Short mmCIF file of C-alpha atoms in Angstrom, two decimals:
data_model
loop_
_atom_site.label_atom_id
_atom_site.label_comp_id
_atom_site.label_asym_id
_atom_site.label_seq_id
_atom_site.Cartn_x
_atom_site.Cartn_y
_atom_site.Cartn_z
CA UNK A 1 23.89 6.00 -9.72
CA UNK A 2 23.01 8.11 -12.34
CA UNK A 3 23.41 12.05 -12.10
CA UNK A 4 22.15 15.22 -13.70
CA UNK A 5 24.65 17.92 -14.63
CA UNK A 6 23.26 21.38 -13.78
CA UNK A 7 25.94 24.14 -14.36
CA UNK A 8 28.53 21.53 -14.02
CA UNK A 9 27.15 20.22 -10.85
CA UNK A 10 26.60 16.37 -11.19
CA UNK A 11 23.29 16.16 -9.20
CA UNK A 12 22.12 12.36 -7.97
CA UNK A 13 19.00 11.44 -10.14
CA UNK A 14 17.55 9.76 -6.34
CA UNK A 15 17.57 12.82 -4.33
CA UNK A 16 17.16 11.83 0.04
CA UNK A 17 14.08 13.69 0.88
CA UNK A 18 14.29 14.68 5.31
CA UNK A 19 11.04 15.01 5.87
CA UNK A 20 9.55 11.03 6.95
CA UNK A 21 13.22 10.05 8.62
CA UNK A 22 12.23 7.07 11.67
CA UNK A 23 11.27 8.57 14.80
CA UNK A 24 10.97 8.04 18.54
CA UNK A 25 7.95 7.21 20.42
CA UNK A 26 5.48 8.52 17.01
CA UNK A 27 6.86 12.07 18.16
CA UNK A 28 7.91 13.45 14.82
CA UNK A 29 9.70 16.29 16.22
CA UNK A 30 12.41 13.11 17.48
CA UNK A 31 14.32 12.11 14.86
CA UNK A 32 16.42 8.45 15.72
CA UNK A 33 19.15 10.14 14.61
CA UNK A 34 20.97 6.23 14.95
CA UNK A 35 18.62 4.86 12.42
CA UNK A 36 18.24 8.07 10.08
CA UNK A 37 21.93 8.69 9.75
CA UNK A 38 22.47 4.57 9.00
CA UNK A 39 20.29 5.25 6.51
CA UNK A 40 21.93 8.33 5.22
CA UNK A 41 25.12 6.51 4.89
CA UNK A 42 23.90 3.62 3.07
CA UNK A 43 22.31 6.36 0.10
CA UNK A 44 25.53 8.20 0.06
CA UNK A 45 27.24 5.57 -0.17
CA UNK A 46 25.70 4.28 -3.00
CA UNK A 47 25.76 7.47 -4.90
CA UNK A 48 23.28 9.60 -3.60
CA UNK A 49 24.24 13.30 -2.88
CA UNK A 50 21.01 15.41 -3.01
CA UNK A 51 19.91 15.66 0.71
CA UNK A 52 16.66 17.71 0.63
CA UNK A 53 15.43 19.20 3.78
CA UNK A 54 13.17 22.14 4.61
CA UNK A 55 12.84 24.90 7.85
CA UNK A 56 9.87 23.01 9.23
CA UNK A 57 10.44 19.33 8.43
CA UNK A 58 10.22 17.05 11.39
CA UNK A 59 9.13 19.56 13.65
CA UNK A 60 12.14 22.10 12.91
CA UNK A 61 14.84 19.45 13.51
CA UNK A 62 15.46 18.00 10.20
CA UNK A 63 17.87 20.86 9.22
CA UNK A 64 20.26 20.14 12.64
CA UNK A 65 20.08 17.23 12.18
CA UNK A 66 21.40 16.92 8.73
CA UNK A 67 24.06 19.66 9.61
CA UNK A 68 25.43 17.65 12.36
CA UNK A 69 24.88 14.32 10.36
CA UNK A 70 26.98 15.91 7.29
CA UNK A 71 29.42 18.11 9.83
CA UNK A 72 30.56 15.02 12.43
CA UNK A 73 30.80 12.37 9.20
CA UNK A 74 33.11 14.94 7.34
CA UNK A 75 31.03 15.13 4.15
CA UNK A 76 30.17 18.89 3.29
CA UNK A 77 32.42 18.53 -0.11
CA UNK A 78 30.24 15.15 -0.92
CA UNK A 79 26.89 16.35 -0.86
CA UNK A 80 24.13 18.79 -2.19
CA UNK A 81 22.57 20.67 0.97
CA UNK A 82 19.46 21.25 -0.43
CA UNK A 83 16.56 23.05 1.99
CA UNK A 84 13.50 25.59 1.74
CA UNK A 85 12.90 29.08 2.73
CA UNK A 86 9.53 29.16 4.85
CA UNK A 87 7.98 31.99 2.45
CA UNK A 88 4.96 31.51 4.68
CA UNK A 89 6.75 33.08 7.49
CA UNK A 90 7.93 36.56 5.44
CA UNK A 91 6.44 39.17 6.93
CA UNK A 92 9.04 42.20 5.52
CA UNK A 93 11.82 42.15 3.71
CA UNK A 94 14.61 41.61 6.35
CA UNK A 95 12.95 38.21 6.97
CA UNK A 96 14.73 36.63 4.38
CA UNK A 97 17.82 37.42 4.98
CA UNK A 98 17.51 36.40 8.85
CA UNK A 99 15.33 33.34 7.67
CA UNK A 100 18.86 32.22 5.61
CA UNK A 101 21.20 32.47 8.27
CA UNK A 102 19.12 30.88 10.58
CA UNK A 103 19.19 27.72 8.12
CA UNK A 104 22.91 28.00 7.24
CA UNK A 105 23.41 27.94 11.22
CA UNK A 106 21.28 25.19 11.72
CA UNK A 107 23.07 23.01 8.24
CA UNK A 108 26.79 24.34 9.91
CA UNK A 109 27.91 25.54 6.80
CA UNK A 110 28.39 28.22 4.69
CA UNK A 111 26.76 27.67 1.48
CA UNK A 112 23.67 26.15 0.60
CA UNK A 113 24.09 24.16 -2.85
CA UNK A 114 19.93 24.40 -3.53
CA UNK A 115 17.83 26.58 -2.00
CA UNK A 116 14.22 26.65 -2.37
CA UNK A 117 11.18 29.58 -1.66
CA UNK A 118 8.91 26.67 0.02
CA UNK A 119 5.28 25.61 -0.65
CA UNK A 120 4.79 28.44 -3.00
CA UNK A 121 1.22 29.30 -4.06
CA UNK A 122 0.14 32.49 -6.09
CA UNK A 123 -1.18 34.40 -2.98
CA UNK A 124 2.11 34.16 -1.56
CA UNK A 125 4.35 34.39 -4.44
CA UNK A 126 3.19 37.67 -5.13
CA UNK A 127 2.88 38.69 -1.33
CA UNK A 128 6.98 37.52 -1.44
CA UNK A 129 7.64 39.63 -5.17
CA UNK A 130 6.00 42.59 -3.39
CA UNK A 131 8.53 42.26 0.06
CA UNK A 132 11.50 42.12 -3.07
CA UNK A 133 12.25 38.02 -2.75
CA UNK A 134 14.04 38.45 -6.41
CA UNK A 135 16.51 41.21 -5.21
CA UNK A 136 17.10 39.02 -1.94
CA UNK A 137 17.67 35.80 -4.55
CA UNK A 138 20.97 38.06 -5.98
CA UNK A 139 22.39 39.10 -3.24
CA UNK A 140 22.55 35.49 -1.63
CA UNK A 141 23.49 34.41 -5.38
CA UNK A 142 26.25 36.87 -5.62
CA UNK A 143 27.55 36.64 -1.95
CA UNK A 144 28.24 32.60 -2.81
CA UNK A 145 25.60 31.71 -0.06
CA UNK A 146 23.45 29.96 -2.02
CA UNK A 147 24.77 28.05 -5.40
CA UNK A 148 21.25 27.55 -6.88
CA UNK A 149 17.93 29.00 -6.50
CA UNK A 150 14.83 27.52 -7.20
CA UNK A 151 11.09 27.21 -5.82
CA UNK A 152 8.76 24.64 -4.83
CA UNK A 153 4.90 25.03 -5.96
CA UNK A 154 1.75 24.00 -4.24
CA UNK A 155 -1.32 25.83 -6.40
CA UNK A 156 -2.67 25.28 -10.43
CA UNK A 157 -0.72 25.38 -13.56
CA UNK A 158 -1.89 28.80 -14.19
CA UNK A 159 -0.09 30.52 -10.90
CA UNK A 160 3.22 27.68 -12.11
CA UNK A 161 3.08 29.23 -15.34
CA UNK A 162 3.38 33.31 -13.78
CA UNK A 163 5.81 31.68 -11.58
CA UNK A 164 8.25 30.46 -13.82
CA UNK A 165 8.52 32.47 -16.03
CA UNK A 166 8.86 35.33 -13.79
CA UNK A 167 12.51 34.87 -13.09
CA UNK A 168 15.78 33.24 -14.65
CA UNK A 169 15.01 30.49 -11.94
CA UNK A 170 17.96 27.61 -12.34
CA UNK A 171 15.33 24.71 -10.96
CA UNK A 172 12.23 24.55 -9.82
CA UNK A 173 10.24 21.42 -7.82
CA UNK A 174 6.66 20.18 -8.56
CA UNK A 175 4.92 16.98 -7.40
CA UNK A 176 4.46 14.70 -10.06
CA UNK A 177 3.69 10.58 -10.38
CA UNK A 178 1.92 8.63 -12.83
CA UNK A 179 -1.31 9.16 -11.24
CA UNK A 180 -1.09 13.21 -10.38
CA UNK A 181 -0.32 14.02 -14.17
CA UNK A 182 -3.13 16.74 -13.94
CA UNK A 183 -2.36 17.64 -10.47
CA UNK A 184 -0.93 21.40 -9.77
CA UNK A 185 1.62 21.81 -12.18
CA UNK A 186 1.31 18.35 -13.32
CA UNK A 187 2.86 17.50 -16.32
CA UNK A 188 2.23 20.49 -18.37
CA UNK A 189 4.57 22.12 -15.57
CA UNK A 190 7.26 19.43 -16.70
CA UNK A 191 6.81 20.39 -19.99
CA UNK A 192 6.70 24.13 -19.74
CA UNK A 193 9.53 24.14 -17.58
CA UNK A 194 11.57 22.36 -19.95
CA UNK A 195 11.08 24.57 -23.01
CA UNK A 196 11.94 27.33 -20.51
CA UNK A 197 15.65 25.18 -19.99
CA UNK A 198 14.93 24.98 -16.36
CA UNK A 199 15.77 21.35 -14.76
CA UNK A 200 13.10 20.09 -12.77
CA UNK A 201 13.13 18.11 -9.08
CA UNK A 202 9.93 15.77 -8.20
CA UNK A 203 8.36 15.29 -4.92
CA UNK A 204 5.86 12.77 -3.90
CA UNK A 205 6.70 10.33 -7.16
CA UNK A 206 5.41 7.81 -4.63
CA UNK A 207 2.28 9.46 -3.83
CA UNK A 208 3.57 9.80 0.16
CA UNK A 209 3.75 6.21 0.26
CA UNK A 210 0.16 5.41 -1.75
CA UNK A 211 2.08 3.78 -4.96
CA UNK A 212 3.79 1.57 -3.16
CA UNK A 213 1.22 -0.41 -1.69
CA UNK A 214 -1.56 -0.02 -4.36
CA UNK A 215 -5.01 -1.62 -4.23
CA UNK A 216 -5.09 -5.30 -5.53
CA UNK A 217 -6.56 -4.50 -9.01
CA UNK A 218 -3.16 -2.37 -9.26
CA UNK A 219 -0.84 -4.39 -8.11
CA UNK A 220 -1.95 -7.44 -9.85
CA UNK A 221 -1.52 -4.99 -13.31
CA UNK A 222 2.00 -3.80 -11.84
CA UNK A 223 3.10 -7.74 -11.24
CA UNK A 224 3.50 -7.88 -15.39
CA UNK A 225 6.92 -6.00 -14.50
CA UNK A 226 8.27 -8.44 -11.86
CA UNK A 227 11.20 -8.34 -10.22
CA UNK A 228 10.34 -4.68 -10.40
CA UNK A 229 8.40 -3.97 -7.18
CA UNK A 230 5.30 -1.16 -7.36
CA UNK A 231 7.65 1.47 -6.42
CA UNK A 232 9.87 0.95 -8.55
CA UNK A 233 7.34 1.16 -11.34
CA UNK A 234 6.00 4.08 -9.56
CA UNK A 235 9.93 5.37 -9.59
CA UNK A 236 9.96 4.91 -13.19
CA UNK A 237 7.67 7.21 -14.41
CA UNK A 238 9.40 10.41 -13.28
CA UNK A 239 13.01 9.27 -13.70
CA UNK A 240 12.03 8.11 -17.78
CA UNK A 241 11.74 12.09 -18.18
CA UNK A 242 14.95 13.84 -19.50
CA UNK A 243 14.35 17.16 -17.70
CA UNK A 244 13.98 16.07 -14.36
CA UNK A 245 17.26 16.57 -12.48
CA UNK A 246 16.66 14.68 -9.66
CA UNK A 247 13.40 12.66 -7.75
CA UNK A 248 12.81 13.35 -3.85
CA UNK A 249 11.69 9.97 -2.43
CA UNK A 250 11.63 9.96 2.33
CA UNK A 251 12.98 6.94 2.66
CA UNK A 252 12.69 5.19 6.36
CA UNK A 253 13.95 1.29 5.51
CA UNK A 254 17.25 0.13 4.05
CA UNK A 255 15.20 -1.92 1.63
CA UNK A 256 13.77 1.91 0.57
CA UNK A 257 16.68 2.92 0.05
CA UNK A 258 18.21 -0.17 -1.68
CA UNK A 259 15.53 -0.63 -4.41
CA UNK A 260 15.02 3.07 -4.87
CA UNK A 261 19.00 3.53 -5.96
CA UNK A 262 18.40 0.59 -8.01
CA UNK A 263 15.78 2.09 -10.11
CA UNK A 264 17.99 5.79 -10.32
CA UNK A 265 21.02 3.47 -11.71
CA UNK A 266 19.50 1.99 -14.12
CA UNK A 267 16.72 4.08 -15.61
CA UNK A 268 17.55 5.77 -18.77
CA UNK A 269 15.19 8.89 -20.32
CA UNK A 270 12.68 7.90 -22.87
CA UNK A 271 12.94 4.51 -21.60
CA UNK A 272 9.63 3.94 -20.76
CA UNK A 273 8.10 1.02 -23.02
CA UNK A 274 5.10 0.87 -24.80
CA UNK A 275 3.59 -1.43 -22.28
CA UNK A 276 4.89 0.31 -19.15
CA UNK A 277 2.86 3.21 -20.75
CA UNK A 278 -0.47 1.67 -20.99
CA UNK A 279 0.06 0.32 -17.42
CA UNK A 280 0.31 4.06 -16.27
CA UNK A 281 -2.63 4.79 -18.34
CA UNK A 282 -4.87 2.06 -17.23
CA UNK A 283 -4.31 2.54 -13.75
CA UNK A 284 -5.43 6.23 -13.84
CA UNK A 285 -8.41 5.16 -15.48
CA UNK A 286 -8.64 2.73 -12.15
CA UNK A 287 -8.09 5.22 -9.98
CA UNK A 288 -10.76 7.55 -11.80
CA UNK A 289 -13.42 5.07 -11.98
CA UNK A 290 -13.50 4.84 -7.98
CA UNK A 291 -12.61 8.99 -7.15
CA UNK A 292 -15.78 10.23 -5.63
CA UNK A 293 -15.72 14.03 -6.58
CA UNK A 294 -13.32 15.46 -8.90
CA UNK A 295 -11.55 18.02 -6.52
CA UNK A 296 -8.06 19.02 -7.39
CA UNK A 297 -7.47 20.84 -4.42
CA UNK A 298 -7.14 23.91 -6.00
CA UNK A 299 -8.27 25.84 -2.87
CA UNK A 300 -10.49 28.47 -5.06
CA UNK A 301 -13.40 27.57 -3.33
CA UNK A 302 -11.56 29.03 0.08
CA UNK A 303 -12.59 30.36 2.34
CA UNK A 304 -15.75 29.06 2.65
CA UNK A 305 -18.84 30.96 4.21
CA UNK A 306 -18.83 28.82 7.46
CA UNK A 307 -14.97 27.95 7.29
CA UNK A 308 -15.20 24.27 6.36
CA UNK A 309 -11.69 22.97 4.48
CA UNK A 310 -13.68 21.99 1.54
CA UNK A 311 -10.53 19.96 -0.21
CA UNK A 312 -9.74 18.35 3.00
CA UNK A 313 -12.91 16.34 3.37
CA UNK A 314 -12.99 15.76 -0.58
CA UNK A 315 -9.39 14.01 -0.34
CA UNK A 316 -10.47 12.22 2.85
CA UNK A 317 -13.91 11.31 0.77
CA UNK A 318 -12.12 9.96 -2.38
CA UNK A 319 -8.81 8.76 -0.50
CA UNK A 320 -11.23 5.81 1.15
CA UNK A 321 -12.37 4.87 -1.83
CA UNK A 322 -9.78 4.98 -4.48
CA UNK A 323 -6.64 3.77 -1.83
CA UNK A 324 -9.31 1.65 0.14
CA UNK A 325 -8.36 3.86 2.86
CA UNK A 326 -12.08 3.38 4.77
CA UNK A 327 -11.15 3.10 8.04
CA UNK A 328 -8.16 5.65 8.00
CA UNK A 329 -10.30 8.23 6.42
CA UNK A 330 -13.26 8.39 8.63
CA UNK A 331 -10.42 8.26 11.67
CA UNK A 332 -8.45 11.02 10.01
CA UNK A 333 -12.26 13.01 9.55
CA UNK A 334 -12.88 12.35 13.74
CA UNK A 335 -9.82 14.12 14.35
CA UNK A 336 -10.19 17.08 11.85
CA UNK A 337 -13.80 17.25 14.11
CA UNK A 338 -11.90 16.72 17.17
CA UNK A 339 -9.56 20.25 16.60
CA UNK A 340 -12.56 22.04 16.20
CA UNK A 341 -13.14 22.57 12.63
CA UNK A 342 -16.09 22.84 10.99
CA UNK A 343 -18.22 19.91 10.11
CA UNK A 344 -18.87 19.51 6.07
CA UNK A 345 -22.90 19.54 7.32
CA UNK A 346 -22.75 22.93 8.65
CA UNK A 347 -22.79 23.75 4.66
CA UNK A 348 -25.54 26.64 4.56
CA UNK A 349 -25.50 25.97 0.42
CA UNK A 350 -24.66 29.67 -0.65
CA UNK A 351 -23.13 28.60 -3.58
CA UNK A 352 -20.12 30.68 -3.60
CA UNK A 353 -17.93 27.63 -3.62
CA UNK A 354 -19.60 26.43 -6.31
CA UNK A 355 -19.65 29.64 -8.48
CA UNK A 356 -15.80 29.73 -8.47
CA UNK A 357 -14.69 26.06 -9.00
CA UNK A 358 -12.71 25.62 -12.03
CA UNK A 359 -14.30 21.72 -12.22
CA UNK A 360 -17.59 23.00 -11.99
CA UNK A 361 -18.38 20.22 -9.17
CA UNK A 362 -21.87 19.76 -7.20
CA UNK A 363 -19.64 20.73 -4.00
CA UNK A 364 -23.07 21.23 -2.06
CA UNK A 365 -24.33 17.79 -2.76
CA UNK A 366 -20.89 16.47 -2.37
CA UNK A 367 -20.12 17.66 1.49
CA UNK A 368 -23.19 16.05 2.44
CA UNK A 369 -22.29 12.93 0.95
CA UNK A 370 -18.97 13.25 2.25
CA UNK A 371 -19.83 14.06 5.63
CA UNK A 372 -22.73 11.29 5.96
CA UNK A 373 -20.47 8.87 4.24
CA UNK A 374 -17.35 9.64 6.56
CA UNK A 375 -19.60 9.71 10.03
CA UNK A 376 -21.16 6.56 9.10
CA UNK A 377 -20.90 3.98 11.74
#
């Protein structure tokens, strides 16, 4: 394994990511903690020390679970307890203080090593600056309760780039793979974040699972890099970059876990060849070609008028086509129906959506196609 050295703290470059551990019956509130903490073993075993968690992963039992895990296997001095402040869930300043010691209850310890304001957009970032989340940050700094502080973003570059530089933050997490290199912070974030000197962490380098098993056209392309398997070429792309301390993969299967330390032992920065880089680049111009609408889920067209998620049934729209997702997408858009939400027809075409998207997209013409394409029979 390969590791990261942050303040002299030799960080795993494969970081364990809690959130997709096996689970009982298809309830993901049940964790089998028999299979997750096999699992568990195997990575730490092998190297891996960054266990990454969060407040509401797996239902609100991922955290116990990890803090009995570590505390019965006697292994608080070998890992990183890594997990994520629900800033969501701040309502006034003493929340984040109670939030804290809620989590270091449920890890059974006394310290977290990395500790995260979760799914941060701009809205509330500055809800959180305003409730004084950077005086809270150095008192939980200075009391030795949390080691390092970082955040983990969810908008466009422009709120990443007020965020960073807004505080001496020692990491920060964005999503990144070779296909999302435009997406939210995307890799300008990488870049900006390392002239600031702050080390970045990468979530979703697998695209929740999408890389891995890629459409045939893909795969087929990927195959020039056998034994390499399309996650590990997926893998590669974000552990080739210097600056990125460690990459968050949720893996459920020993052979997850097996080929996924494999790649974080033996990738070196700037080791990405010439040909793995026109790979990357030809299959985003795949993936391109068959994306229906060019939505980056930016959210400025919400709310809309009538209260339909506009970005939802764009990602369900282009997911079907560019991951020949078909069937899972029109099943996924029945149940969206089936909670009540609204319908993409009920569109009344005001045109305030429109008059705020940054991609200037027909988003008028485009629910209707998306809702006539995703109720078709």
């Amino acid at each position: 394994m390969k590791y990261f050295d942050i303040q002299g703290t030799k960080v795993s470059r494969l970081g364990y990511g809690c959130m997709r551990f096996p689970v009982i019956d298809g309830d993901n509130s049940k964790i089998d903690e028999a299979k997750a903490a096999a699992l568990l073993k195997r990575a730490i075993n092998n190297g891996v020390n960054y266990i990454d968690t969060a407040y509401n992963y797996h239902g609100k039992m991922s955290e116990s679970f990890v803090g009995k895990f570590v505390e019965e296997n006697s292994l608080r001095d070998d890992v990183l307890l890594t997990t994520k402040l629900p800033a969501w869930l701040v309502e006034k300043t003493e929340d984040f203080e109670r939030l804290m010691e809620e989590q270091l209850s449920n890890l059974r310890t006394d310290h977290i090593d990395f500790y995260l304001l979760h799914s941060l957009d701009i809205k509330t970032f500055r809800k959180i600056v305003d409730l004084g989340v950077f005086d809270f940050i150095k008192k939980a700094k200075a009391s030795g309760k949390v080691r390092h502080m970082g955040f983990s973003f969810h908008d466009e570059f422009p709120a990443f780039e007020e965020m960073v530089n807004s505080f001496p933050w020692d990491f920060c997490q964005i999503q990144l793979n070779y296909l999302d290199v435009d997406y939210q912070a995307g890799q300008k974030g990488y870049e900006l974040a390392t002239k600031l000197g702050i080390p970045v962490v990468i979530m979703e380098p697998l695209k929740g699972g999408r890389l891995s098993n890629p459409p045939k056209e893909i795969r087929e392309l990927s195959d020039e890099f056998k034994p390499l398997t399309p996650s590990q070429v997926a893998l590669k792309y974000p552990l080739n970059l210097p600056n990125v301390m460690t990459v968050l993969s949720g893996m459920n299967a020993e052979e997850q876990v097996d080929e996924n330390i494999e790649m974080a032992s033996s990738v070196e920065p700037d080791s990405v060849t010439e040909k793995e880089k026109e790979f990357f680049s030809k299959a985003r111009e795949f993936f391109k070609a068959k994306e229906q609408i060019g939505c980056t889920a930016c959210e400025y067209c919400m709310p809309c008028t009538v209260e339909i998620n506009i970005p939802k049934v764009f990602s369900l729209w282009n997911n079907a086509f560019i991951f020949d997702e078909e069937e899972k997408s029109k099943k996924a858009y029945a149940d969206y129906l089936k909670d009540g939400k609204t319908a993409a027809d009920a569109c009344i075409a005001c045109g305030k959506c429109e008059g705020l998207c940054p991609q200037n997209l027909e988003i008028i013409e485009g629910l209707k196609k998306a809702h006539d394409f995703l109720t078709e029979e």
